[in-house]
């Protein structure tokens, strides 16, 4: 009898242990599903593919949102065969860029690391909404590991915020779920973010530039809100780390110039680069994207950042520099980079999908500044284009055709047809009525 009770008690303990293990497994599985399937995780979509790259990445870009929206690795590969990745993070100073460089090199070591110096000297203290920004950054996609734990420990964060960075569930569990779990994950853009907005009202920014041109020639102009000490410290950390790892550091400064402070920052960054023998390219001091006269086609309403059209021009300029000044290799057609060819095809389809979702003529026409597409504009009688629309048309050069249509033939003011030159397929076709701007019917 006693032996029977003992056996029964043993079985009960085993069942309880199994029940606990099953419960833990179900909770862990639920968190995994919630974090990896039901939640749209920007960091996962932008950077998780980086951890799966098997080919060598030659160039990596670091900086803030003016890097994220300005430099397009998929375009660099298609046009120049350059394998690159964009690690821009919104709103950060040079300290987080240095951290992203240091950790990225542990995964895939580049030949060149490019730091974009916009906001390099803003306060390097972590802002209150750092956890929000970190969701979109490389750190948010870094696999849970002892290394990630040590990385997060470097940051001056509360215990709660450390958990949010260490385990994605804590950051995302209150976010909107996507219950179509069979949706294919977002295509890899190698870190680039597509920006389809357009700066129509340029008066305020044109006045700013006039003010800048006046003040910049005054040797006594002052700057504000600089964290000079930490800015210099982490730019030097970035440079010295590159040299230690036999990586070539390059520093650039992207447009736009919307304040005297930004010109001053560019001057300071250039001084550091020159002192350290590092190549420096200042895009504020040339007409790369026609800052004084062409804000409307290249910039967005937000802050302003470069839009998709402006990013194409800056990316092409950088591609020329990397090929002609640094002889970065062309990997197009190489068997080892066949996956990049496939990635570009998926990226191209992704951009086409974005274009199909645009219902404003201006932003759709701006997004047509893309490789290997043709545009036809069918215009009814008495339709004219304003100054912004004329610039958008002009920049497409031979890739656009304007076709007048009589009033009897058309029930629209304007119709646009966009075709993929590679496949011959129609990307999108939309009709518009006349208003303060053309809007889709």
Short mmCIF file of C-alpha atoms in Angstrom, two decimals:
data_model
loop_
_atom_site.label_atom_id
_atom_site.label_comp_id
_atom_site.label_asym_id
_atom_site.label_seq_id
_atom_site.Cartn_x
_atom_site.Cartn_y
_atom_site.Cartn_z
CA UNK A 1 0.00 0.00 0.00
CA UNK A 2 2.78 2.40 0.95
CA UNK A 3 4.62 1.59 -2.29
CA UNK A 4 1.46 2.34 -4.29
CA UNK A 5 1.10 5.73 -2.59
CA UNK A 6 4.75 6.50 -3.23
CA UNK A 7 4.38 5.62 -6.92
CA UNK A 8 1.22 7.70 -7.19
CA UNK A 9 2.93 10.67 -5.54
CA UNK A 10 5.88 10.37 -7.92
CA UNK A 11 3.57 10.34 -10.94
CA UNK A 12 1.74 13.39 -9.61
CA UNK A 13 5.02 15.29 -9.29
CA UNK A 14 6.03 14.34 -12.82
CA UNK A 15 2.67 15.48 -14.18
CA UNK A 16 2.96 18.78 -12.33
CA UNK A 17 6.47 19.34 -13.70
CA UNK A 18 5.27 18.51 -17.21
CA UNK A 19 2.31 20.88 -16.78
CA UNK A 20 4.66 23.68 -15.71
CA UNK A 21 6.97 23.01 -18.65
CA UNK A 22 4.07 22.96 -21.10
CA UNK A 23 2.72 26.22 -19.63
CA UNK A 24 6.11 27.89 -19.90
CA UNK A 25 6.48 26.61 -23.48
CA UNK A 26 3.04 27.93 -24.40
CA UNK A 27 3.79 31.34 -22.88
CA UNK A 28 7.18 31.51 -24.59
CA UNK A 29 5.63 30.37 -27.87
CA UNK A 30 2.86 32.93 -27.57
CA UNK A 31 5.38 35.71 -26.98
CA UNK A 32 7.44 34.52 -29.96
CA UNK A 33 4.38 34.45 -32.26
CA UNK A 34 3.27 37.83 -30.95
CA UNK A 35 6.73 39.36 -31.43
CA UNK A 36 7.62 37.77 -34.75
CA UNK A 37 4.35 37.32 -36.64
CA UNK A 38 1.49 39.45 -35.32
CA UNK A 39 3.47 42.66 -34.78
CA UNK A 40 4.93 44.90 -37.47
CA UNK A 41 8.46 45.38 -36.13
CA UNK A 42 10.28 48.09 -38.15
CA UNK A 43 13.69 47.00 -36.86
CA UNK A 44 13.01 43.41 -37.90
CA UNK A 45 11.92 44.46 -41.39
CA UNK A 46 14.86 46.82 -41.93
CA UNK A 47 17.74 45.02 -40.24
CA UNK A 48 16.94 41.38 -39.56
CA UNK A 49 17.91 40.47 -43.17
CA UNK A 50 21.37 41.87 -42.40
CA UNK A 51 22.05 38.96 -40.04
CA UNK A 52 21.33 36.54 -42.88
CA UNK A 53 23.70 38.15 -45.39
CA UNK A 54 26.29 35.61 -46.52
CA UNK A 55 28.11 37.86 -48.99
CA UNK A 56 30.61 40.51 -47.96
CA UNK A 57 29.11 43.98 -47.59
CA UNK A 58 31.64 46.48 -48.92
CA UNK A 59 30.13 49.72 -47.58
CA UNK A 60 28.05 50.57 -44.49
CA UNK A 61 26.34 53.90 -43.83
CA UNK A 62 25.72 55.33 -40.36
CA UNK A 63 23.91 58.45 -39.15
CA UNK A 64 20.38 59.64 -38.38
CA UNK A 65 17.17 59.90 -40.43
CA UNK A 66 18.95 62.05 -43.04
CA UNK A 67 20.97 58.91 -43.73
CA UNK A 68 17.98 56.57 -43.61
CA UNK A 69 16.00 58.49 -46.24
CA UNK A 70 18.93 59.70 -48.37
CA UNK A 71 21.09 56.67 -49.24
CA UNK A 72 19.59 53.73 -51.12
CA UNK A 73 21.71 50.52 -51.07
CA UNK A 74 19.47 48.73 -53.58
CA UNK A 75 20.01 51.56 -56.07
CA UNK A 76 23.76 51.42 -55.42
CA UNK A 77 23.76 47.73 -56.25
CA UNK A 78 21.65 48.06 -59.39
CA UNK A 79 23.56 51.05 -60.76
CA UNK A 80 27.09 50.31 -59.54
CA UNK A 81 27.12 46.73 -58.23
CA UNK A 82 28.13 48.05 -54.78
CA UNK A 83 27.04 45.88 -51.85
CA UNK A 84 26.06 48.20 -48.98
CA UNK A 85 23.77 48.58 -45.97
CA UNK A 86 22.12 51.63 -44.40
CA UNK A 87 22.16 51.81 -40.58
CA UNK A 88 20.62 55.26 -40.18
CA UNK A 89 18.59 55.76 -36.98
CA UNK A 90 16.19 58.68 -36.49
CA UNK A 91 17.24 61.43 -34.12
CA UNK A 92 20.52 60.01 -32.83
CA UNK A 93 23.91 61.57 -32.16
CA UNK A 94 27.33 60.20 -32.99
CA UNK A 95 27.40 57.92 -29.92
CA UNK A 96 24.69 55.55 -31.19
CA UNK A 97 26.16 55.60 -34.71
CA UNK A 98 29.47 54.45 -33.24
CA UNK A 99 27.67 51.70 -31.31
CA UNK A 100 25.86 50.51 -34.44
CA UNK A 101 29.17 50.40 -36.36
CA UNK A 102 30.91 48.44 -33.64
CA UNK A 103 28.16 45.83 -33.47
CA UNK A 104 27.56 45.57 -37.23
CA UNK A 105 31.23 44.74 -37.77
CA UNK A 106 30.78 41.67 -35.56
CA UNK A 107 28.33 40.34 -38.13
CA UNK A 108 29.76 41.48 -41.47
CA UNK A 109 32.96 43.51 -41.79
CA UNK A 110 32.92 46.19 -44.52
CA UNK A 111 35.79 47.72 -46.45
CA UNK A 112 34.36 51.22 -45.94
CA UNK A 113 32.26 52.78 -43.15
CA UNK A 114 30.61 56.11 -43.98
CA UNK A 115 29.40 58.40 -41.21
CA UNK A 116 26.88 61.11 -42.16
CA UNK A 117 27.50 64.06 -39.84
CA UNK A 118 24.06 65.66 -39.75
CA UNK A 119 23.26 66.30 -36.03
CA UNK A 120 26.63 64.86 -35.00
CA UNK A 121 26.92 67.43 -32.22
CA UNK A 122 23.43 67.26 -30.80
CA UNK A 123 23.31 66.13 -27.20
CA UNK A 124 24.57 62.58 -26.89
CA UNK A 125 22.47 62.05 -23.79
CA UNK A 126 19.73 59.55 -24.50
CA UNK A 127 16.44 61.37 -25.22
CA UNK A 128 13.25 60.50 -23.35
CA UNK A 129 11.82 58.74 -26.40
CA UNK A 130 14.98 56.75 -27.11
CA UNK A 131 13.11 53.46 -26.63
CA UNK A 132 10.62 54.52 -29.31
CA UNK A 133 13.45 55.31 -31.73
CA UNK A 134 15.33 52.14 -30.85
CA UNK A 135 12.44 50.10 -32.24
CA UNK A 136 13.49 51.26 -35.68
CA UNK A 137 17.21 50.89 -35.12
CA UNK A 138 19.72 48.13 -35.59
CA UNK A 139 19.73 47.41 -31.85
CA UNK A 140 16.04 46.48 -32.00
CA UNK A 141 16.80 43.67 -34.47
CA UNK A 142 19.92 42.38 -32.74
CA UNK A 143 19.38 38.74 -31.64
CA UNK A 144 18.76 38.19 -27.94
CA UNK A 145 22.17 37.15 -26.63
CA UNK A 146 24.78 37.82 -23.98
CA UNK A 147 26.38 40.31 -26.36
CA UNK A 148 23.13 42.23 -26.74
CA UNK A 149 22.71 42.25 -22.97
CA UNK A 150 26.19 43.76 -22.54
CA UNK A 151 25.46 46.27 -25.29
CA UNK A 152 22.25 47.45 -23.62
CA UNK A 153 24.00 47.59 -20.26
CA UNK A 154 26.30 50.29 -21.69
CA UNK A 155 23.32 52.60 -22.07
CA UNK A 156 22.12 54.58 -19.07
CA UNK A 157 18.61 53.11 -18.96
CA UNK A 158 16.12 52.00 -16.33
CA UNK A 159 15.65 48.29 -15.77
CA UNK A 160 12.26 48.48 -17.51
CA UNK A 161 13.75 50.15 -20.60
CA UNK A 162 16.54 47.57 -20.72
CA UNK A 163 13.93 44.81 -20.88
CA UNK A 164 12.18 46.66 -23.71
CA UNK A 165 15.36 46.62 -25.76
CA UNK A 166 16.47 43.14 -24.78
CA UNK A 167 13.16 41.38 -25.51
CA UNK A 168 11.15 42.81 -28.45
CA UNK A 169 7.84 41.72 -26.89
CA UNK A 170 8.18 44.34 -24.17
CA UNK A 171 8.53 47.10 -26.78
CA UNK A 172 5.76 45.95 -29.09
CA UNK A 173 3.07 44.21 -27.08
CA UNK A 174 0.86 47.31 -27.03
CA UNK A 175 1.26 47.94 -30.74
CA UNK A 176 -1.39 47.19 -33.35
CA UNK A 177 -1.40 43.56 -34.45
CA UNK A 178 -1.46 42.33 -38.01
CA UNK A 179 -3.69 39.26 -37.78
CA UNK A 180 -3.07 38.17 -41.35
CA UNK A 181 -0.24 35.92 -40.22
CA UNK A 182 0.27 34.56 -43.70
CA UNK A 183 1.44 37.90 -45.06
CA UNK A 184 4.95 37.72 -46.46
CA UNK A 185 7.42 39.80 -44.38
CA UNK A 186 8.38 43.18 -45.82
CA UNK A 187 11.05 43.05 -48.51
CA UNK A 188 14.57 44.00 -47.46
CA UNK A 189 15.54 47.51 -48.55
CA UNK A 190 18.97 47.11 -46.89
CA UNK A 191 17.94 49.77 -44.37
CA UNK A 192 16.67 52.46 -46.77
CA UNK A 193 13.26 54.05 -46.10
CA UNK A 194 11.08 55.11 -49.04
CA UNK A 195 9.78 58.69 -48.63
CA UNK A 196 7.03 59.73 -51.06
CA UNK A 197 6.21 63.15 -49.64
CA UNK A 198 6.82 66.39 -51.51
CA UNK A 199 7.70 69.90 -50.38
CA UNK A 200 5.33 72.18 -52.32
CA UNK A 201 5.45 75.34 -50.23
CA UNK A 202 9.13 76.26 -50.45
CA UNK A 203 8.84 79.90 -49.40
CA UNK A 204 9.85 79.35 -45.79
CA UNK A 205 12.87 77.24 -46.74
CA UNK A 206 13.95 79.60 -49.52
CA UNK A 207 13.89 82.43 -46.98
CA UNK A 208 15.91 80.27 -44.58
CA UNK A 209 18.54 79.71 -47.25
CA UNK A 210 18.72 83.43 -47.98
CA UNK A 211 19.23 84.04 -44.25
CA UNK A 212 21.93 81.36 -44.18
CA UNK A 213 23.75 82.86 -47.16
CA UNK A 214 23.78 86.20 -45.38
CA UNK A 215 24.83 84.87 -41.97
CA UNK A 216 27.34 82.33 -43.18
CA UNK A 217 29.50 85.14 -44.56
CA UNK A 218 29.52 86.82 -41.16
CA UNK A 219 32.59 85.54 -39.24
CA UNK A 220 30.85 86.22 -35.93
CA UNK A 221 27.78 84.01 -36.36
CA UNK A 222 27.08 81.84 -33.34
CA UNK A 223 25.83 78.30 -32.97
CA UNK A 224 23.56 76.82 -30.35
CA UNK A 225 22.65 73.47 -28.80
CA UNK A 226 26.00 71.82 -29.50
CA UNK A 227 27.32 68.96 -27.39
CA UNK A 228 30.77 69.60 -28.79
CA UNK A 229 32.73 67.48 -26.34
CA UNK A 230 30.75 64.27 -26.81
CA UNK A 231 30.28 64.90 -30.52
CA UNK A 232 34.03 65.04 -31.07
CA UNK A 233 34.59 62.09 -28.73
CA UNK A 234 32.35 59.70 -30.62
CA UNK A 235 33.33 60.83 -34.10
CA UNK A 236 36.92 60.06 -33.08
CA UNK A 237 35.78 56.73 -31.60
CA UNK A 238 34.14 55.94 -34.96
CA UNK A 239 37.30 56.87 -36.88
CA UNK A 240 39.73 55.09 -34.56
CA UNK A 241 37.63 51.93 -34.47
CA UNK A 242 37.66 51.84 -38.27
CA UNK A 243 41.42 52.27 -38.40
CA UNK A 244 41.91 49.54 -35.80
CA UNK A 245 39.74 47.16 -37.84
CA UNK A 246 41.41 48.12 -41.17
CA UNK A 247 38.18 49.73 -42.37
CA UNK A 248 38.36 52.98 -44.36
CA UNK A 249 36.31 55.70 -42.60
CA UNK A 250 34.65 58.36 -44.76
CA UNK A 251 32.57 61.29 -43.50
CA UNK A 252 29.87 63.05 -45.50
CA UNK A 253 27.32 65.77 -44.80
CA UNK A 254 23.99 65.46 -46.58
CA UNK A 255 21.58 68.21 -47.62
CA UNK A 256 19.41 70.05 -46.81
CA UNK A 257 20.88 73.12 -45.15
CA UNK A 258 18.00 74.65 -43.21
CA UNK A 259 19.93 76.49 -40.51
CA UNK A 260 23.20 78.26 -39.87
CA UNK A 261 23.88 75.68 -37.16
CA UNK A 262 24.05 72.92 -39.78
CA UNK A 263 26.68 74.78 -41.77
CA UNK A 264 28.67 75.19 -38.58
CA UNK A 265 28.32 71.49 -37.79
CA UNK A 266 29.56 70.63 -41.29
CA UNK A 267 32.57 72.91 -40.72
CA UNK A 268 33.38 71.22 -37.41
CA UNK A 269 33.00 67.72 -38.86
CA UNK A 270 35.26 68.67 -41.76
CA UNK A 271 37.91 69.98 -39.35
CA UNK A 272 37.89 66.67 -37.45
CA UNK A 273 38.10 64.69 -40.71
CA UNK A 274 41.00 66.78 -41.99
CA UNK A 275 42.89 66.48 -38.71
CA UNK A 276 42.48 62.69 -38.77
CA UNK A 277 43.31 62.30 -42.46
CA UNK A 278 39.80 61.04 -43.25
CA UNK A 279 38.08 61.75 -46.62
CA UNK A 280 35.25 64.28 -46.22
CA UNK A 281 32.51 65.24 -48.68
CA UNK A 282 30.28 68.23 -47.93
CA UNK A 283 27.11 68.11 -50.02
CA UNK A 284 25.87 71.39 -48.52
CA UNK A 285 28.42 73.37 -50.52
CA UNK A 286 27.39 72.29 -53.98
CA UNK A 287 24.26 72.13 -56.10
CA UNK A 288 23.91 68.38 -55.95
CA UNK A 289 20.16 68.64 -55.51
CA UNK A 290 19.79 72.30 -56.45
CA UNK A 291 19.14 73.48 -52.89
CA UNK A 292 18.38 77.09 -53.80
CA UNK A 293 16.12 76.44 -56.75
CA UNK A 294 14.79 72.90 -56.59
CA UNK A 295 13.58 72.21 -53.07
CA UNK A 296 10.17 71.20 -54.37
CA UNK A 297 11.28 68.10 -56.30
CA UNK A 298 13.86 66.72 -53.87
CA UNK A 299 12.55 67.31 -50.36
CA UNK A 300 9.64 66.26 -48.20
CA UNK A 301 7.43 68.34 -45.96
CA UNK A 302 8.97 66.69 -42.91
CA UNK A 303 11.86 68.68 -41.45
CA UNK A 304 12.69 68.61 -44.51
CA UNK A 305 14.26 65.30 -45.47
CA UNK A 306 15.16 64.13 -48.94
CA UNK A 307 12.30 62.38 -50.68
CA UNK A 308 12.63 59.40 -53.03
CA UNK A 309 13.67 61.61 -55.94
CA UNK A 310 16.27 63.51 -53.91
CA UNK A 311 17.60 60.25 -52.49
CA UNK A 312 18.15 58.92 -56.00
CA UNK A 313 20.35 61.93 -56.84
CA UNK A 314 22.37 61.78 -53.62
CA UNK A 315 22.79 58.01 -53.90
CA UNK A 316 24.03 58.34 -57.49
CA UNK A 317 26.51 61.01 -56.41
CA UNK A 318 27.82 58.77 -53.64
CA UNK A 319 28.01 55.82 -56.05
CA UNK A 320 30.25 57.86 -58.35
CA UNK A 321 32.51 58.75 -55.44
CA UNK A 322 32.79 55.14 -54.26
CA UNK A 323 33.56 53.85 -57.75
CA UNK A 324 35.86 56.59 -59.01
CA UNK A 325 37.65 57.67 -55.80
CA UNK A 326 37.82 54.34 -53.94
CA UNK A 327 37.41 51.67 -56.65
CA UNK A 328 34.70 49.77 -54.76
CA UNK A 329 34.08 46.57 -56.78
CA UNK A 330 31.12 45.85 -59.03
CA UNK A 331 29.42 42.60 -57.93
CA UNK A 332 26.67 42.51 -60.54
CA UNK A 333 26.58 39.17 -62.29
CA UNK A 334 28.80 37.44 -59.72
CA UNK A 335 27.46 34.06 -58.63
CA UNK A 336 28.14 34.87 -54.97
CA UNK A 337 25.84 37.91 -55.19
CA UNK A 338 22.99 36.26 -57.08
CA UNK A 339 20.81 36.76 -54.00
CA UNK A 340 21.35 40.53 -54.29
CA UNK A 341 20.05 40.40 -57.86
CA UNK A 342 16.93 38.68 -56.53
CA UNK A 343 16.68 41.20 -53.67
CA UNK A 344 16.72 44.04 -56.17
CA UNK A 345 13.87 42.48 -58.14
CA UNK A 346 11.83 42.18 -54.94
CA UNK A 347 12.74 45.74 -53.97
CA UNK A 348 11.64 46.95 -57.40
CA UNK A 349 8.26 45.25 -56.95
CA UNK A 350 8.02 46.80 -53.49
CA UNK A 351 8.53 50.32 -54.93
CA UNK A 352 5.94 49.61 -57.63
CA UNK A 353 3.48 48.64 -54.91
CA UNK A 354 4.17 51.91 -53.11
CA UNK A 355 3.58 53.83 -56.35
CA UNK A 356 0.24 52.12 -56.90
CA UNK A 357 -0.88 53.37 -53.50
CA UNK A 358 -0.23 57.05 -54.32
CA UNK A 359 -3.33 59.07 -55.17
CA UNK A 360 -1.70 62.47 -55.63
CA UNK A 361 -0.30 63.30 -59.05
CA UNK A 362 2.73 65.20 -57.75
CA UNK A 363 3.99 62.49 -55.41
CA UNK A 364 3.38 59.79 -58.02
CA UNK A 365 5.29 61.77 -60.65
CA UNK A 366 8.12 62.42 -58.15
CA UNK A 367 8.37 58.66 -57.45
CA UNK A 368 8.71 58.02 -61.19
CA UNK A 369 12.31 59.24 -60.92
CA UNK A 370 13.29 55.57 -60.81
CA UNK A 371 15.39 53.32 -63.03
CA UNK A 372 13.94 51.63 -66.10
CA UNK A 373 10.41 52.99 -66.13
CA UNK A 374 8.55 55.09 -68.72
CA UNK A 375 5.76 57.60 -68.16
CA UNK A 376 3.01 58.76 -70.49
CA UNK A 377 0.89 61.80 -69.59
CA UNK A 378 -2.42 62.13 -71.41
CA UNK A 379 -3.64 65.71 -71.01
CA UNK A 380 -7.05 67.14 -71.84
CA UNK A 381 -7.46 70.54 -73.48
CA UNK A 382 -6.58 73.65 -71.44
CA UNK A 383 -4.62 71.66 -68.83
CA UNK A 384 -1.46 73.39 -67.69
CA UNK A 385 1.19 72.42 -65.17
CA UNK A 386 2.38 74.66 -62.36
CA UNK A 387 6.03 75.36 -61.58
CA UNK A 388 6.49 72.31 -59.32
CA UNK A 389 4.87 69.94 -61.82
CA UNK A 390 7.00 71.34 -64.65
CA UNK A 391 10.14 70.58 -62.64
CA UNK A 392 8.95 67.06 -61.87
CA UNK A 393 8.30 66.47 -65.57
CA UNK A 394 11.64 67.99 -66.63
CA UNK A 395 13.72 65.76 -64.36
CA UNK A 396 12.34 62.63 -66.06
CA UNK A 397 13.94 63.81 -69.32
CA UNK A 398 13.48 61.25 -72.13
CA UNK A 399 11.55 58.86 -69.89
CA UNK A 400 8.32 60.86 -70.13
CA UNK A 401 5.98 61.61 -73.05
CA UNK A 402 3.13 64.14 -72.96
CA UNK A 403 0.20 63.25 -75.22
CA UNK A 404 -2.62 65.81 -75.77
CA UNK A 405 -6.12 64.33 -75.86
CA UNK A 406 -9.23 66.12 -77.17
CA UNK A 407 -12.12 66.81 -74.81
CA UNK A 408 -14.35 64.38 -76.68
CA UNK A 409 -11.95 61.52 -76.01
CA UNK A 410 -11.30 62.14 -72.31
CA UNK A 411 -13.44 62.21 -69.18
CA UNK A 412 -10.43 63.35 -67.14
CA UNK A 413 -8.09 66.32 -66.96
CA UNK A 414 -4.99 64.18 -66.81
CA UNK A 415 -4.14 60.50 -67.02
CA UNK A 416 -0.74 59.01 -66.14
CA UNK A 417 0.46 55.59 -67.29
CA UNK A 418 3.66 54.18 -65.79
CA UNK A 419 5.34 51.20 -67.45
CA UNK A 420 8.13 48.86 -66.38
CA UNK A 421 10.68 49.03 -69.19
CA UNK A 422 12.22 45.69 -68.19
CA UNK A 423 9.05 43.59 -68.40
CA UNK A 424 6.81 45.88 -70.45
CA UNK A 425 4.09 45.55 -67.81
CA UNK A 426 1.91 48.42 -66.65
CA UNK A 427 2.88 49.50 -63.12
CA UNK A 428 -0.02 51.85 -62.55
CA UNK A 429 -2.50 53.92 -64.53
CA UNK A 430 -4.54 56.69 -62.92
CA UNK A 431 -6.81 59.54 -63.98
CA UNK A 432 -6.97 62.91 -62.23
CA UNK A 433 -9.28 65.90 -62.05
CA UNK A 434 -8.25 69.54 -61.87
CA UNK A 435 -8.05 71.15 -58.44
CA UNK A 436 -5.52 73.05 -56.38
CA UNK A 437 -3.46 69.98 -57.22
CA UNK A 438 -4.37 66.99 -59.33
CA UNK A 439 -6.03 64.25 -57.30
CA UNK A 440 -7.00 60.78 -58.42
CA UNK A 441 -10.59 60.32 -59.59
#
